mmCIF file of C-alpha atoms and ligand atoms in Angstrom:
data_model
loop_
_atom_site.group_PDB
_atom_site.id
_atom_site.type_symbol
_atom_site.label_atom_id
_atom_site.label_comp_id
_atom_site.label_asym_id
_atom_site.label_seq_id
_atom_site.Cartn_x
_atom_site.Cartn_y
_atom_site.Cartn_z
ATOM 1 C CA MET A 1 15.384 -13.058 -24.093
ATOM 2 C CA GLN A 2 14.128 -15.785 -21.780
ATOM 3 C CA SER A 3 10.535 -16.870 -22.306
ATOM 4 C CA PRO A 4 8.243 -15.743 -19.489
ATOM 5 C CA LEU A 5 6.223 -17.931 -17.172
ATOM 6 C CA ILE A 6 2.526 -17.590 -18.036
ATOM 7 C CA ALA A 7 -0.188 -17.395 -15.389
ATOM 8 C CA PRO A 8 -3.676 -17.160 -16.917
ATOM 9 C CA SER A 9 -6.154 -15.562 -14.504
ATOM 10 C CA ILE A 10 -9.124 -17.794 -13.783
ATOM 11 C CA LEU A 11 -11.177 -14.658 -12.983
ATOM 12 C CA SER A 12 -11.955 -14.333 -16.683
ATOM 13 C CA ALA A 13 -12.956 -17.987 -17.087
ATOM 14 C CA ASP A 14 -16.532 -19.149 -17.653
ATOM 15 C CA PHE A 15 -17.637 -20.134 -14.142
ATOM 16 C CA GLY A 16 -20.494 -22.173 -15.583
ATOM 17 C CA ASN A 17 -17.875 -24.312 -17.287
ATOM 18 C CA ILE A 18 -15.055 -24.069 -14.804
ATOM 19 C CA GLN A 19 -13.978 -27.708 -15.210
ATOM 20 C CA ARG A 20 -13.698 -27.275 -18.978
ATOM 21 C CA ASP A 21 -11.644 -24.091 -18.594
ATOM 22 C CA VAL A 22 -9.279 -25.583 -16.007
ATOM 23 C CA GLU A 23 -8.764 -28.601 -18.267
ATOM 24 C CA MET A 24 -7.960 -26.227 -21.122
ATOM 25 C CA LEU A 25 -5.288 -24.594 -18.920
ATOM 26 C CA ASN A 26 -3.960 -28.036 -17.943
ATOM 27 C CA ASN A 27 -3.496 -28.808 -21.637
ATOM 28 C CA SER A 28 -1.880 -25.462 -22.420
ATOM 29 C CA MET A 29 1.620 -24.036 -21.957
ATOM 30 C CA ALA A 30 0.470 -22.162 -18.832
ATOM 31 C CA ASP A 31 2.927 -22.448 -15.955
ATOM 32 C CA PHE A 32 0.562 -21.404 -13.153
ATOM 33 C CA ILE A 33 -3.123 -20.714 -12.684
ATOM 34 C CA HIS A 34 -3.562 -17.223 -11.234
ATOM 35 C CA VAL A 35 -6.423 -17.092 -8.714
ATOM 36 C CA ASP A 36 -7.823 -13.661 -7.741
ATOM 37 C CA ILE A 37 -9.505 -13.457 -4.343
ATOM 38 C CA MET A 38 -11.413 -10.192 -3.657
ATOM 39 C CA ASP A 39 -13.219 -9.273 -0.462
ATOM 40 C CA GLY A 40 -15.253 -6.197 -1.458
ATOM 41 C CA VAL A 41 -13.326 -4.167 1.157
ATOM 42 C CA PHE A 42 -9.733 -3.938 -0.035
ATOM 43 C CA VAL A 43 -11.036 -3.737 -3.602
ATOM 44 C CA PRO A 44 -14.477 -2.610 -4.840
ATOM 45 C CA ASN A 45 -15.464 -6.090 -6.020
ATOM 46 C CA LEU A 46 -16.078 -9.628 -4.779
ATOM 47 C CA SER A 47 -14.787 -12.658 -6.637
ATOM 48 C CA PHE A 48 -15.162 -16.113 -5.072
ATOM 49 C CA GLY A 49 -14.169 -18.076 -1.994
ATOM 50 C CA PHE A 50 -13.062 -21.476 -0.777
ATOM 51 C CA PRO A 51 -15.655 -23.811 -2.386
ATOM 52 C CA VAL A 52 -14.739 -22.478 -5.833
ATOM 53 C CA LEU A 53 -11.014 -22.592 -5.076
ATOM 54 C CA LYS A 54 -11.419 -26.184 -3.909
ATOM 55 C CA ALA A 55 -13.168 -27.109 -7.160
ATOM 56 C CA ILE A 56 -10.408 -25.464 -9.225
ATOM 57 C CA ASN A 57 -7.715 -27.203 -7.202
ATOM 58 C CA LYS A 58 -9.382 -30.582 -7.721
ATOM 59 C CA GLN A 59 -9.092 -30.249 -11.511
ATOM 60 C CA ALA A 60 -5.864 -28.284 -11.854
ATOM 61 C CA THR A 61 -2.555 -29.932 -12.662
ATOM 62 C CA LYS A 62 -0.695 -26.600 -12.603
ATOM 63 C CA PRO A 63 0.366 -24.799 -9.414
ATOM 64 C CA LEU A 64 -2.149 -22.285 -8.061
ATOM 65 C CA ASP A 65 -0.830 -18.735 -7.753
ATOM 66 C CA VAL A 66 -3.217 -17.087 -5.287
ATOM 67 C CA HIS A 67 -3.473 -13.280 -5.280
ATOM 68 C CA LEU A 68 -5.214 -12.052 -2.129
ATOM 69 C CA MET A 69 -6.936 -8.691 -2.562
ATOM 70 C CA ILE A 70 -8.276 -8.824 0.983
ATOM 71 C CA VAL A 71 -7.739 -7.002 4.262
ATOM 72 C CA ASP A 72 -6.136 -8.848 7.170
ATOM 73 C CA PRO A 73 -5.072 -11.834 5.047
ATOM 74 C CA ASP A 74 -3.323 -13.647 7.924
ATOM 75 C CA ARG A 75 -6.714 -14.927 9.105
ATOM 76 C CA TYR A 76 -7.108 -17.083 5.995
ATOM 77 C CA ILE A 77 -3.577 -18.118 4.982
ATOM 78 C CA GLN A 78 -3.832 -21.637 6.435
ATOM 79 C CA THR A 79 -7.169 -22.276 4.701
ATOM 80 C CA PHE A 80 -5.724 -21.132 1.374
ATOM 81 C CA VAL A 81 -2.815 -23.523 1.871
ATOM 82 C CA GLU A 82 -5.252 -26.357 2.673
ATOM 83 C CA ASN A 83 -7.117 -25.544 -0.535
ATOM 84 C CA GLY A 84 -4.063 -25.980 -2.714
ATOM 85 C CA ALA A 85 -2.208 -22.648 -2.957
ATOM 86 C CA ALA A 86 1.387 -23.059 -4.160
ATOM 87 C CA TYR A 87 2.038 -19.301 -4.075
ATOM 88 C CA ILE A 88 0.235 -16.743 -1.935
ATOM 89 C CA SER A 89 0.680 -13.013 -2.516
ATOM 90 C CA VAL A 90 -0.629 -10.478 -0.011
ATOM 91 C CA HIS A 91 -0.948 -6.756 -0.718
ATOM 92 C CA ILE A 92 1.610 -4.466 0.882
ATOM 93 C CA GLU A 93 -1.224 -1.931 1.297
ATOM 94 C CA ALA A 94 -3.321 -4.458 3.265
ATOM 95 C CA CYS A 95 -0.702 -5.634 5.764
ATOM 96 C CA ASN A 96 0.307 -3.771 8.906
ATOM 97 C CA HIS A 97 2.904 -6.416 9.680
ATOM 98 C CA LEU A 98 4.040 -7.543 6.259
ATOM 99 C CA HIS A 99 7.111 -9.387 7.502
ATOM 100 C CA ARG A 100 4.955 -11.468 9.816
ATOM 101 C CA SER A 101 2.478 -12.264 7.026
ATOM 102 C CA ILE A 102 5.332 -13.427 4.786
ATOM 103 C CA GLN A 103 6.798 -15.632 7.522
ATOM 104 C CA LEU A 104 3.356 -17.109 8.140
ATOM 105 C CA ILE A 105 2.959 -18.058 4.462
ATOM 106 C CA LYS A 106 6.450 -19.565 4.366
ATOM 107 C CA SER A 107 5.848 -21.542 7.561
ATOM 108 C CA PHE A 108 3.505 -23.770 5.525
ATOM 109 C CA GLY A 109 6.288 -24.603 3.091
ATOM 110 C CA ILE A 110 4.808 -22.682 0.150
ATOM 111 C CA LYS A 111 6.031 -19.628 -1.796
ATOM 112 C CA ALA A 112 5.334 -16.142 -0.493
ATOM 113 C CA GLY A 113 4.682 -13.012 -2.509
ATOM 114 C CA VAL A 114 3.893 -9.336 -2.130
ATOM 115 C CA ALA A 115 1.448 -7.575 -4.448
ATOM 116 C CA ILE A 116 1.894 -3.835 -4.951
ATOM 117 C CA ASN A 117 -0.588 -1.303 -6.322
ATOM 118 C CA PRO A 118 0.177 1.088 -9.201
ATOM 119 C CA HIS A 119 0.542 4.100 -6.862
ATOM 120 C CA THR A 120 2.811 2.365 -4.336
ATOM 121 C CA SER A 121 6.550 2.937 -4.645
ATOM 122 C CA ILE A 122 8.930 0.039 -5.274
ATOM 123 C CA ASP A 123 11.167 1.592 -2.577
ATOM 124 C CA LEU A 124 8.813 0.200 0.075
ATOM 125 C CA LEU A 125 9.962 -3.308 -0.854
ATOM 126 C CA GLU A 126 13.591 -2.623 0.065
ATOM 127 C CA ASP A 127 13.498 -4.360 3.439
ATOM 128 C CA ILE A 128 11.333 -7.320 2.438
ATOM 129 C CA ILE A 129 12.585 -8.186 -1.052
ATOM 130 C CA ALA A 130 15.213 -10.680 0.178
ATOM 131 C CA ASP A 131 12.510 -12.646 2.045
ATOM 132 C CA ILE A 132 10.028 -13.134 -0.780
ATOM 133 C CA ASP A 133 9.659 -15.426 -3.777
ATOM 134 C CA ILE A 134 7.543 -13.226 -6.024
ATOM 135 C CA VAL A 135 6.417 -9.613 -6.448
ATOM 136 C CA CYS A 136 3.004 -9.218 -8.047
ATOM 137 C CA LEU A 137 3.358 -5.821 -9.677
ATOM 138 C CA MET A 138 -0.101 -4.444 -10.415
ATOM 139 C CA SER A 139 -0.329 -2.884 -13.854
ATOM 140 C CA VAL A 140 -3.999 -1.928 -13.299
ATOM 141 C CA ASN A 141 -5.849 -0.903 -10.149
ATOM 142 C CA PRO A 142 -6.925 -4.233 -8.657
ATOM 143 C CA GLY A 143 -10.560 -5.278 -8.603
ATOM 144 C CA PHE A 144 -11.514 -6.121 -12.154
ATOM 145 C CA GLY A 145 -10.305 -8.063 -15.167
ATOM 146 C CA GLY A 146 -10.132 -6.530 -18.613
ATOM 147 C CA GLN A 147 -8.731 -3.104 -17.656
ATOM 148 C CA LYS A 148 -6.238 -0.998 -19.566
ATOM 149 C CA PHE A 149 -2.531 -1.497 -18.868
ATOM 150 C CA ILE A 150 -0.814 1.394 -17.020
ATOM 151 C CA GLU A 151 2.290 2.465 -18.975
ATOM 152 C CA ASN A 152 4.330 3.525 -15.914
ATOM 153 C CA THR A 153 4.640 -0.200 -15.153
ATOM 154 C CA TYR A 154 7.706 -0.462 -17.416
ATOM 155 C CA ASN A 155 9.616 1.986 -15.174
ATOM 156 C CA LYS A 156 8.554 0.080 -12.080
ATOM 157 C CA VAL A 157 9.719 -3.238 -13.542
ATOM 158 C CA ARG A 158 13.158 -1.807 -14.295
ATOM 159 C CA LYS A 159 13.432 -0.297 -10.821
ATOM 160 C CA LEU A 160 12.288 -3.519 -9.167
ATOM 161 C CA LYS A 161 14.769 -5.571 -11.193
ATOM 162 C CA GLN A 162 17.591 -3.347 -9.922
ATOM 163 C CA LEU A 163 16.408 -3.674 -6.341
ATOM 164 C CA ILE A 164 16.216 -7.475 -6.653
ATOM 165 C CA MET A 165 19.761 -7.662 -7.997
ATOM 166 C CA SER A 166 21.168 -5.239 -5.432
ATOM 167 C CA LYS A 167 19.689 -7.281 -2.567
ATOM 168 C CA ASN A 168 20.627 -10.685 -4.028
ATOM 169 C CA SER A 169 16.957 -11.610 -3.967
ATOM 170 C CA HIS A 170 15.584 -14.522 -5.998
ATOM 171 C CA ALA A 171 12.129 -12.928 -6.234
ATOM 172 C CA LEU A 172 10.272 -13.295 -9.528
ATOM 173 C CA ILE A 173 8.637 -10.240 -11.081
ATOM 174 C CA GLU A 174 5.011 -10.924 -12.007
ATOM 175 C CA ILE A 175 2.960 -8.434 -14.019
ATOM 176 C CA ASP A 176 -0.756 -8.419 -13.305
ATOM 177 C CA GLY A 177 -3.337 -6.534 -15.333
ATOM 178 C CA GLY A 178 -3.918 -5.615 -18.956
ATOM 179 C CA VAL A 179 -1.206 -7.893 -20.337
ATOM 180 C CA THR A 180 -1.502 -8.567 -24.074
ATOM 181 C CA ASN A 181 0.756 -9.530 -26.957
ATOM 182 C CA GLU A 182 1.313 -5.788 -27.444
ATOM 183 C CA ASN A 183 3.071 -5.146 -24.129
ATOM 184 C CA ALA A 184 4.382 -8.615 -23.232
ATOM 185 C CA LYS A 185 7.668 -8.329 -25.116
ATOM 186 C CA GLU A 186 8.618 -4.956 -23.626
ATOM 187 C CA LEU A 187 7.688 -6.196 -20.158
ATOM 188 C CA VAL A 188 9.958 -9.225 -20.469
ATOM 189 C CA ALA A 189 12.736 -7.046 -21.874
ATOM 190 C CA ALA A 190 12.368 -4.760 -18.826
ATOM 191 C CA GLY A 191 12.780 -7.736 -16.480
ATOM 192 C CA ALA A 192 9.391 -9.405 -16.018
ATOM 193 C CA ASP A 193 9.497 -13.149 -15.248
ATOM 194 C CA VAL A 194 5.784 -13.992 -14.997
ATOM 195 C CA LEU A 195 2.896 -12.611 -17.044
ATOM 196 C CA VAL A 196 -0.661 -12.851 -15.721
ATOM 197 C CA ALA A 197 -3.317 -12.670 -18.420
ATOM 198 C CA GLY A 198 -7.064 -12.948 -17.934
ATOM 199 C CA ASN A 199 -9.119 -11.170 -20.519
ATOM 200 C CA PHE A 200 -6.529 -11.530 -23.281
ATOM 201 C CA VAL A 201 -6.536 -15.333 -22.890
ATOM 202 C CA PHE A 202 -10.170 -16.070 -22.155
ATOM 203 C CA SER A 203 -11.761 -13.651 -24.630
ATOM 204 C CA SER A 204 -9.656 -14.999 -27.475
ATOM 205 C CA SER A 205 -11.133 -17.538 -29.874
ATOM 206 C CA ASP A 206 -8.254 -19.976 -29.237
ATOM 207 C CA PRO A 207 -7.009 -19.592 -25.636
ATOM 208 C CA ILE A 208 -4.479 -22.432 -25.936
ATOM 209 C CA ASN A 209 -2.863 -20.713 -28.870
ATOM 210 C CA THR A 210 -3.021 -17.298 -27.147
ATOM 211 C CA ILE A 211 -1.126 -18.731 -24.161
ATOM 212 C CA LYS A 212 1.436 -20.171 -26.563
ATOM 213 C CA THR A 213 1.836 -16.776 -28.236
ATOM 214 C CA LEU A 214 2.585 -15.135 -24.871
ATOM 215 C CA LYS A 215 4.971 -17.921 -23.926
ATOM 216 C CA ASN A 216 6.915 -17.555 -27.174
ATOM 217 C CA ILE A 217 6.895 -13.763 -27.186
HETATM 218 C C1 DX5 B 1 -7.123 -7.586 -11.175
HETATM 219 C C2 DX5 B 1 -6.613 -9.002 -11.020
HETATM 220 C C3 DX5 B 1 -5.960 -9.535 -12.250
HETATM 221 C C4 DX5 B 1 -6.881 -9.702 -13.406
HETATM 222 C C5 DX5 B 1 -6.071 -9.723 -14.649
HETATM 223 O O1 DX5 B 1 -7.664 -7.181 -9.971
HETATM 224 O O2 DX5 B 1 -5.666 -9.063 -9.973
HETATM 225 O O3 DX5 B 1 -5.301 -10.767 -11.964
HETATM 226 O O4 DX5 B 1 -7.658 -10.860 -13.315
HETATM 227 O O5 DX5 B 1 -6.960 -9.714 -15.698
HETATM 228 P P1 DX5 B 1 -6.659 -8.989 -17.092
HETATM 229 O O6 DX5 B 1 -5.515 -9.725 -17.720
HETATM 230 O O7 DX5 B 1 -7.957 -9.182 -17.795
HETATM 231 O O8 DX5 B 1 -6.328 -7.555 -16.790
HETATM 232 ZN ZN1 ZN B 2 -4.374 -10.911 -9.849
#
């Protein structure tokens, strides 16, 4: 089994000590830093905006994986690119013209992703999967860190893996929400490439070691 890429979610960091926490991630085996942007409309919560992203980007030595939980994301794609995004994922449920949004992200020379809610069928990705670099498969309802993992995710990972292979897509499968050492192994066995982890990493007494544990699952 190949070891997964690990993307700790900065949402669970201590924002009073953001520099310290980003430095910790820089010194860890994390592959990306997952950045959750919430607008209070698409999801029932607000997170943070560009000044905070800019501060994170200034310290980070790992690529920023930006997850946009916002309506009408096209309006802000360029600004996210200017603030250091290496990956941008938009929600399929938030885009009326998903293909256009993906092309817009790619026009800036960065990686494009689609995030998909727990209730949304993988089948809806059929005609976009060959165009994207990553699928952010939500394993909780987006809006909050520290929620319980939804078990149906395993079936969705397997189905998505089949779709990716049948369409000759190079898209990575990223699992977002409730990831712990208890589900990580089964997720990777089902076909997951990237594991996001917020609460599990940042609430542990030794986050560097927790990231290592996930990496070596
Ligand atoms: C949920 C976010 C997740 C979240 C993951 O809306 O998209 O990225 O921060 O956090 P945990 O690992 O705590 O579920
Ligand atoms: Zn996320």
